Amino acid sequence: ASRMSTRVAPAQQAAFDVHDAAAYVGLSVDVVRRAMNAGNLPAFFPTSKPMFKRDDLDRWIDSWPTEKPGKSPSWKPAKAS
């Protein structure tokens, strides 16, 4: 017998656990956790596990660089003199 899922579709979801957040932004769980630990992605803890608000995930996505590292002068390290 199959069980019908009761999960909310991501387009309607207001908050995500780390796995759903990773799927939402298209990156790995490790990348999401690293961003959270670095303070780049706010999380809240209604239980012992972090949750992420959709608006915070959207803001984090908007903060990503639009150029690949090394393609833009702003990404190149300063030359030693």
mmCIF file with all atom_site columns, C-alpha atoms in Angstrom:
data_model
loop_
_atom_site.group_PDB
_atom_site.id
_atom_site.type_symbol
_atom_site.label_atom_id
_atom_site.label_alt_id
_atom_site.label_comp_id
_atom_site.label_asym_id
_atom_site.label_entity_id
_atom_site.label_seq_id
_atom_site.pdbx_PDB_ins_code
_atom_site.Cartn_x
_atom_site.Cartn_y
_atom_site.Cartn_z
_atom_site.occupancy
_atom_site.B_iso_or_equiv
_atom_site.pdbx_formal_charge
_atom_site.auth_seq_id
_atom_site.auth_comp_id
_atom_site.auth_asym_id
_atom_site.auth_atom_id
_atom_site.pdbx_PDB_model_num
ATOM 1  C CA . ALA A 1 1  ? 0.000  0.000  0.000   1.00 0.00 ? 1  ALA A CA 1
ATOM 2  C CA . SER A 1 2  ? 1.371  3.413  -0.906  1.00 0.00 ? 2  SER A CA 1
ATOM 3  C CA . ARG A 1 3  ? 1.178  6.381  1.450   1.00 0.00 ? 3  ARG A CA 1
ATOM 4  C CA . MET A 1 4  ? 0.305  9.775  0.142   1.00 0.00 ? 4  MET A CA 1
ATOM 5  C CA . SER A 1 5  ? 2.812  12.460 1.145   1.00 0.00 ? 5  SER A CA 1
ATOM 6  C CA . THR A 1 6  ? 1.495  15.235 3.353   1.00 0.00 ? 6  THR A CA 1
ATOM 7  C CA . ARG A 1 7  ? 4.531  17.462 2.850   1.00 0.00 ? 7  ARG A CA 1
ATOM 8  C CA . VAL A 1 8  ? 3.893  20.987 1.665   1.00 0.00 ? 8  VAL A CA 1
ATOM 9  C CA . ALA A 1 9  ? 5.152  21.809 -1.815  1.00 0.00 ? 9  ALA A CA 1
ATOM 10 C CA . PRO A 1 10 ? 8.387  23.883 -1.608  1.00 0.00 ? 10 PRO A CA 1
ATOM 11 C CA . ALA A 1 11 ? 6.689  26.801 -3.389  1.00 0.00 ? 11 ALA A CA 1
ATOM 12 C CA . GLN A 1 12 ? 4.287  27.105 -0.414  1.00 0.00 ? 12 GLN A CA 1
ATOM 13 C CA . GLN A 1 13 ? 6.721  26.284 2.369   1.00 0.00 ? 13 GLN A CA 1
ATOM 14 C CA . ALA A 1 14 ? 7.696  29.145 4.719   1.00 0.00 ? 14 ALA A CA 1
ATOM 15 C CA . ALA A 1 15 ? 10.555 27.322 6.484   1.00 0.00 ? 15 ALA A CA 1
ATOM 16 C CA . PHE A 1 16 ? 12.894 24.495 5.535   1.00 0.00 ? 16 PHE A CA 1
ATOM 17 C CA . ASP A 1 17 ? 15.026 21.969 7.377   1.00 0.00 ? 17 ASP A CA 1
ATOM 18 C CA . VAL A 1 18 ? 18.642 21.706 6.202   1.00 0.00 ? 18 VAL A CA 1
ATOM 19 C CA . HIS A 1 19 ? 17.856 19.041 3.583   1.00 0.00 ? 19 HIS A CA 1
ATOM 20 C CA . ASP A 1 20 ? 14.912 20.930 2.104   1.00 0.00 ? 20 ASP A CA 1
ATOM 21 C CA . ALA A 1 21 ? 16.901 24.182 2.220   1.00 0.00 ? 21 ALA A CA 1
ATOM 22 C CA . ALA A 1 22 ? 19.708 22.533 0.254   1.00 0.00 ? 22 ALA A CA 1
ATOM 23 C CA . ALA A 1 23 ? 17.230 21.239 -2.318  1.00 0.00 ? 23 ALA A CA 1
ATOM 24 C CA . TYR A 1 24 ? 15.564 24.670 -2.524  1.00 0.00 ? 24 TYR A CA 1
ATOM 25 C CA . VAL A 1 25 ? 18.827 26.484 -3.314  1.00 0.00 ? 25 VAL A CA 1
ATOM 26 C CA . GLY A 1 26 ? 20.267 23.641 -5.394  1.00 0.00 ? 26 GLY A CA 1
ATOM 27 C CA . LEU A 1 27 ? 23.368 23.065 -3.276  1.00 0.00 ? 27 LEU A CA 1
ATOM 28 C CA . SER A 1 28 ? 24.577 20.372 -0.903  1.00 0.00 ? 28 SER A CA 1
ATOM 29 C CA . VAL A 1 29 ? 23.596 20.090 2.734   1.00 0.00 ? 29 VAL A CA 1
ATOM 30 C CA . ASP A 1 30 ? 27.259 20.709 3.633   1.00 0.00 ? 30 ASP A CA 1
ATOM 31 C CA . VAL A 1 31 ? 27.282 24.058 1.800   1.00 0.00 ? 31 VAL A CA 1
ATOM 32 C CA . VAL A 1 32 ? 24.103 25.147 3.618   1.00 0.00 ? 32 VAL A CA 1
ATOM 33 C CA . ARG A 1 33 ? 25.561 24.095 6.988   1.00 0.00 ? 33 ARG A CA 1
ATOM 34 C CA . ARG A 1 34 ? 28.854 25.911 6.272   1.00 0.00 ? 34 ARG A CA 1
ATOM 35 C CA . ALA A 1 35 ? 26.958 29.105 5.367   1.00 0.00 ? 35 ALA A CA 1
ATOM 36 C CA . MET A 1 36 ? 24.949 28.821 8.589   1.00 0.00 ? 36 MET A CA 1
ATOM 37 C CA . ASN A 1 37 ? 28.061 28.205 10.709  1.00 0.00 ? 37 ASN A CA 1
ATOM 38 C CA . ALA A 1 38 ? 29.878 31.139 9.047   1.00 0.00 ? 38 ALA A CA 1
ATOM 39 C CA . GLY A 1 39 ? 26.959 33.432 9.865   1.00 0.00 ? 39 GLY A CA 1
ATOM 40 C CA . ASN A 1 40 ? 26.059 33.989 6.201   1.00 0.00 ? 40 ASN A CA 1
ATOM 41 C CA . LEU A 1 41 ? 22.702 32.219 6.447   1.00 0.00 ? 41 LEU A CA 1
ATOM 42 C CA . PRO A 1 42 ? 20.467 32.843 9.475   1.00 0.00 ? 42 PRO A CA 1
ATOM 43 C CA . ALA A 1 43 ? 18.864 29.821 11.091  1.00 0.00 ? 43 ALA A CA 1
ATOM 44 C CA . PHE A 1 44 ? 16.364 29.393 13.890  1.00 0.00 ? 44 PHE A CA 1
ATOM 45 C CA . PHE A 1 45 ? 15.994 26.441 16.225  1.00 0.00 ? 45 PHE A CA 1
ATOM 46 C CA . PRO A 1 46 ? 12.417 25.510 17.135  1.00 0.00 ? 46 PRO A CA 1
ATOM 47 C CA . THR A 1 47 ? 13.906 22.123 18.069  1.00 0.00 ? 47 THR A CA 1
ATOM 48 C CA . SER A 1 48 ? 17.510 20.969 18.245  1.00 0.00 ? 48 SER A CA 1
ATOM 49 C CA . LYS A 1 49 ? 17.739 21.056 14.428  1.00 0.00 ? 49 LYS A CA 1
ATOM 50 C CA . PRO A 1 50 ? 18.179 24.268 12.430  1.00 0.00 ? 50 PRO A CA 1
ATOM 51 C CA . MET A 1 51 ? 15.405 25.638 10.244  1.00 0.00 ? 51 MET A CA 1
ATOM 52 C CA . PHE A 1 52 ? 15.713 28.265 7.541   1.00 0.00 ? 52 PHE A CA 1
ATOM 53 C CA . LYS A 1 53 ? 13.133 30.857 6.497   1.00 0.00 ? 53 LYS A CA 1
ATOM 54 C CA . ARG A 1 54 ? 12.372 31.124 2.778   1.00 0.00 ? 54 ARG A CA 1
ATOM 55 C CA . ASP A 1 55 ? 13.097 34.884 2.842   1.00 0.00 ? 55 ASP A CA 1
ATOM 56 C CA . ASP A 1 56 ? 16.539 34.279 4.381   1.00 0.00 ? 56 ASP A CA 1
ATOM 57 C CA . LEU A 1 57 ? 17.323 31.639 1.752   1.00 0.00 ? 57 LEU A CA 1
ATOM 58 C CA . ASP A 1 58 ? 16.234 34.031 -1.011  1.00 0.00 ? 58 ASP A CA 1
ATOM 59 C CA . ARG A 1 59 ? 18.414 36.835 0.437   1.00 0.00 ? 59 ARG A CA 1
ATOM 60 C CA . TRP A 1 60 ? 21.363 34.431 0.672   1.00 0.00 ? 60 TRP A CA 1
ATOM 61 C CA . ILE A 1 61 ? 20.915 33.449 -2.981  1.00 0.00 ? 61 ILE A CA 1
ATOM 62 C CA . ASP A 1 62 ? 20.765 37.134 -3.960  1.00 0.00 ? 62 ASP A CA 1
ATOM 63 C CA . SER A 1 63 ? 24.090 37.720 -2.162  1.00 0.00 ? 63 SER A CA 1
ATOM 64 C CA . TRP A 1 64 ? 25.972 35.172 -4.270  1.00 0.00 ? 64 TRP A CA 1
ATOM 65 C CA . PRO A 1 65 ? 28.558 36.520 -6.716  1.00 0.00 ? 65 PRO A CA 1
ATOM 66 C CA . THR A 1 66 ? 27.474 36.791 -10.331 1.00 0.00 ? 66 THR A CA 1
ATOM 67 C CA . GLU A 1 67 ? 30.988 36.119 -11.663 1.00 0.00 ? 67 GLU A CA 1
ATOM 68 C CA . LYS A 1 68 ? 33.111 33.012 -11.303 1.00 0.00 ? 68 LYS A CA 1
ATOM 69 C CA . PRO A 1 69 ? 36.097 33.460 -8.985  1.00 0.00 ? 69 PRO A CA 1
ATOM 70 C CA . GLY A 1 70 ? 39.139 34.457 -11.038 1.00 0.00 ? 70 GLY A CA 1
ATOM 71 C CA . LYS A 1 71 ? 37.061 35.989 -13.848 1.00 0.00 ? 71 LYS A CA 1
ATOM 72 C CA . SER A 1 72 ? 36.607 39.370 -12.213 1.00 0.00 ? 72 SER A CA 1
ATOM 73 C CA . PRO A 1 73 ? 39.400 41.683 -10.992 1.00 0.00 ? 73 PRO A CA 1
ATOM 74 C CA . SER A 1 74 ? 37.614 41.899 -7.633  1.00 0.00 ? 74 SER A CA 1
ATOM 75 C CA . TRP A 1 75 ? 38.307 38.202 -7.068  1.00 0.00 ? 75 TRP A CA 1
ATOM 76 C CA . LYS A 1 76 ? 42.042 38.326 -7.809  1.00 0.00 ? 76 LYS A CA 1
ATOM 77 C CA . PRO A 1 77 ? 44.385 38.492 -4.837  1.00 0.00 ? 77 PRO A CA 1
ATOM 78 C CA . ALA A 1 78 ? 46.467 41.645 -4.473  1.00 0.00 ? 78 ALA A CA 1
ATOM 79 C CA . LYS A 1 79 ? 49.979 41.374 -5.876  1.00 0.00 ? 79 LYS A CA 1
ATOM 80 C CA . ALA A 1 80 ? 52.788 41.344 -3.347  1.00 0.00 ? 80 ALA A CA 1
ATOM 81 C CA . SER A 1 81 ? 55.103 44.364 -3.735  1.00 0.00 ? 81 SER A CA 1
#
